[in-house]
Short mmCIF file of C-alpha atoms in Angstrom, two decimals:
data_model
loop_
_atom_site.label_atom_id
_atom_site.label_comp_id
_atom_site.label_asym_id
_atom_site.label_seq_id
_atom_site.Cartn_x
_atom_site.Cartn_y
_atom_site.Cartn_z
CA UNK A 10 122.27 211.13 136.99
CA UNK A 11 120.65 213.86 139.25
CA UNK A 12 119.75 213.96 142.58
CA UNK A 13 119.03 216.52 145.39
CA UNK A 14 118.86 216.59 149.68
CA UNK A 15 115.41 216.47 151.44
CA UNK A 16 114.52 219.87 150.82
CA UNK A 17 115.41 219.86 147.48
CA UNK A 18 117.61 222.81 148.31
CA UNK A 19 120.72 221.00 147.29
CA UNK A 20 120.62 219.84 143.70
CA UNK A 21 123.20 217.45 141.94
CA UNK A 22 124.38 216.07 138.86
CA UNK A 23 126.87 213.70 137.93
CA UNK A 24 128.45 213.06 133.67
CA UNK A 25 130.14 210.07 134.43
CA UNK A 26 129.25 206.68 135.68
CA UNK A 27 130.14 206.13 139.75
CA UNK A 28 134.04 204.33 139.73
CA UNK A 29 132.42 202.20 142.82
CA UNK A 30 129.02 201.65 145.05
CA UNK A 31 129.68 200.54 148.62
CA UNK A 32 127.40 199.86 151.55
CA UNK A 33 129.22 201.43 154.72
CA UNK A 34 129.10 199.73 158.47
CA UNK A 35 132.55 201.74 159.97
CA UNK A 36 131.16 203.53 163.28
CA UNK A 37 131.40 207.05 161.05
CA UNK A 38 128.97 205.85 158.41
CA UNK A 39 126.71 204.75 161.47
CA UNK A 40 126.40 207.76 163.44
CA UNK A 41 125.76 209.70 159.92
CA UNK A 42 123.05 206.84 158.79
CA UNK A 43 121.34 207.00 161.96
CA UNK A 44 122.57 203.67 163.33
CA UNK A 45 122.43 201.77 160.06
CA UNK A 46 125.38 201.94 157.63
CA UNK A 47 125.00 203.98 154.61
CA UNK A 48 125.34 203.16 150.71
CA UNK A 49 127.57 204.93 149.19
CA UNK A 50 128.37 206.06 145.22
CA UNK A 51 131.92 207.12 144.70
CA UNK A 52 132.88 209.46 141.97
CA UNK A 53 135.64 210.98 139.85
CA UNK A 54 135.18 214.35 141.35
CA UNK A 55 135.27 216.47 137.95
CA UNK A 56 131.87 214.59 136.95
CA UNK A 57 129.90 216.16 139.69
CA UNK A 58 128.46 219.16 140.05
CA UNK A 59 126.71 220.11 143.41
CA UNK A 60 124.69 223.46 143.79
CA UNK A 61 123.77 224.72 146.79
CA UNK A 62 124.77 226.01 150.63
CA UNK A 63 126.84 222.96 152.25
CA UNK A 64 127.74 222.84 155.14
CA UNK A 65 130.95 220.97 156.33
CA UNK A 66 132.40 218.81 158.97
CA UNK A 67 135.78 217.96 159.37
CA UNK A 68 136.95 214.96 161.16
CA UNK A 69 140.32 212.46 160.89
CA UNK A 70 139.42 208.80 159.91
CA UNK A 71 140.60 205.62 161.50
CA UNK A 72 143.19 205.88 158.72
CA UNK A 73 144.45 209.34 159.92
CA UNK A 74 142.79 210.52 156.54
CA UNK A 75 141.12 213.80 156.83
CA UNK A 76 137.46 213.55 155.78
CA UNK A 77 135.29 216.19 154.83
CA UNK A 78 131.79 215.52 154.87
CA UNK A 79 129.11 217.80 153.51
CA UNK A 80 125.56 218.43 154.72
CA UNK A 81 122.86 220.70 153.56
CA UNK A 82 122.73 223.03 155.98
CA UNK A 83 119.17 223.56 156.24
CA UNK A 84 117.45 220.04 156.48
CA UNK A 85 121.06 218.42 157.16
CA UNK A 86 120.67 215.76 154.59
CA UNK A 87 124.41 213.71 154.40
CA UNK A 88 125.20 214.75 150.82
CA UNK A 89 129.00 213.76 150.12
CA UNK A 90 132.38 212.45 151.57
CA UNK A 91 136.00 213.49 150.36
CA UNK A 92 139.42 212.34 151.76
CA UNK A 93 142.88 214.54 151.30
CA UNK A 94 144.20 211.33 150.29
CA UNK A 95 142.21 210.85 147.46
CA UNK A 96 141.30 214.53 146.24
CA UNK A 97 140.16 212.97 142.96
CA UNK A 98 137.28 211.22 144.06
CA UNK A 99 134.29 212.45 145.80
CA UNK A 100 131.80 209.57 147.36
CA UNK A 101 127.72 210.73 147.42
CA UNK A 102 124.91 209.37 149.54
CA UNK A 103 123.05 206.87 147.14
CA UNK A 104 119.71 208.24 148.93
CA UNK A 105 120.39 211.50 147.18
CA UNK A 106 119.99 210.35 143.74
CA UNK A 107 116.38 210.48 142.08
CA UNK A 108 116.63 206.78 141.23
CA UNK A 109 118.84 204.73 143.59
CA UNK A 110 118.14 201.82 142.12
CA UNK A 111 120.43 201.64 139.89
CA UNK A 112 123.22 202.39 141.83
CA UNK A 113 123.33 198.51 142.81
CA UNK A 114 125.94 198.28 145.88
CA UNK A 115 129.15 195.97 144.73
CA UNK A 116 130.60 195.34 148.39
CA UNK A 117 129.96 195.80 151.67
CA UNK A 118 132.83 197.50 153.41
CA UNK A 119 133.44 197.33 157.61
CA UNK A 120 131.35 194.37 157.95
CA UNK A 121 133.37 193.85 161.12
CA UNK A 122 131.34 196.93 162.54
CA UNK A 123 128.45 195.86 162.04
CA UNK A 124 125.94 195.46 164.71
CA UNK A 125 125.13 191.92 165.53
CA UNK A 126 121.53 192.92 164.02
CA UNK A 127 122.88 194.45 160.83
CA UNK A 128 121.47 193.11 157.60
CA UNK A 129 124.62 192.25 155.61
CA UNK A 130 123.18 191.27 152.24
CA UNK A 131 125.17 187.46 151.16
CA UNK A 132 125.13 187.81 147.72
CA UNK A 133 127.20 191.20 148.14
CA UNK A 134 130.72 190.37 148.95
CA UNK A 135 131.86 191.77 151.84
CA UNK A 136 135.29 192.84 153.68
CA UNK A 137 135.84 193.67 157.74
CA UNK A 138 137.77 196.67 157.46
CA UNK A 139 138.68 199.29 154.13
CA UNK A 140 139.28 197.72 151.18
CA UNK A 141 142.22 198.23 148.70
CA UNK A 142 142.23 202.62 147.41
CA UNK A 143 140.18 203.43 144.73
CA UNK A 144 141.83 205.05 141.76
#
């Protein structure tokens, strides 16, 4: 699959099918989707190549993970997520991708920080905090 930021300045690529597709409503994936939560593809990290100038944010998670989140740093598109926990995996904005449709969301993740106006598709299980790891 390929992909790229707003700008197009950031260009990806992934060789391997996503391990998991989430939809997002923790407070983090709020402030970065603009009040909504985000959807989220989450990859084995050696099947994705990114090319481009990112820029980075470091923060600590509820779970005292250390997240690393990278923007393009010149239309500040949210382009990827990686934990020191789980330095395998690498999770991408589904947005990015040049057809998001068929990276179909499998669960909806945080539901308990959801606004009270949040959409929370039903036929997409759901669970109110972090599921189990990934892989």
């Amino acid at each position: 699959m390929k992909g790229r930021c707003f700008c197009g300045r950031i260009r990806l690529t992934t060789s391997a099918a996503p391990v998991a597709v989430r939809t997002c409503w923790c407070r983090d994936c709020q402030y970065l989707g603009a009040g909504s939560g985000t959807v989220n593809a989450v990859f084995a990290t050696e099947s994705v190549a990114i090319d481009g100038d990112i820029s980075e944010y470091v923060s600590t998670a509820d779970s005292g993970a250390t997240m690393t989140r990278g923007f393009c740093a010149h239309c500040g598109t949210p382009v990827s997520s990686r934990s020191d926990t789980k330095p395998k995996l690498v999770v991408l904005r589904v947005g990015l991708f040049d057809d998001p449709s068929a990276l179909v969301p499998a669960l909806t993740i945080w539901t308990e920080s959801a606004p009270d106006w949040a959409c929370l598709d039903e036929k997409i299980p759901g669970t109110p905090r972090q599921p189990p790891p990934l892989g």
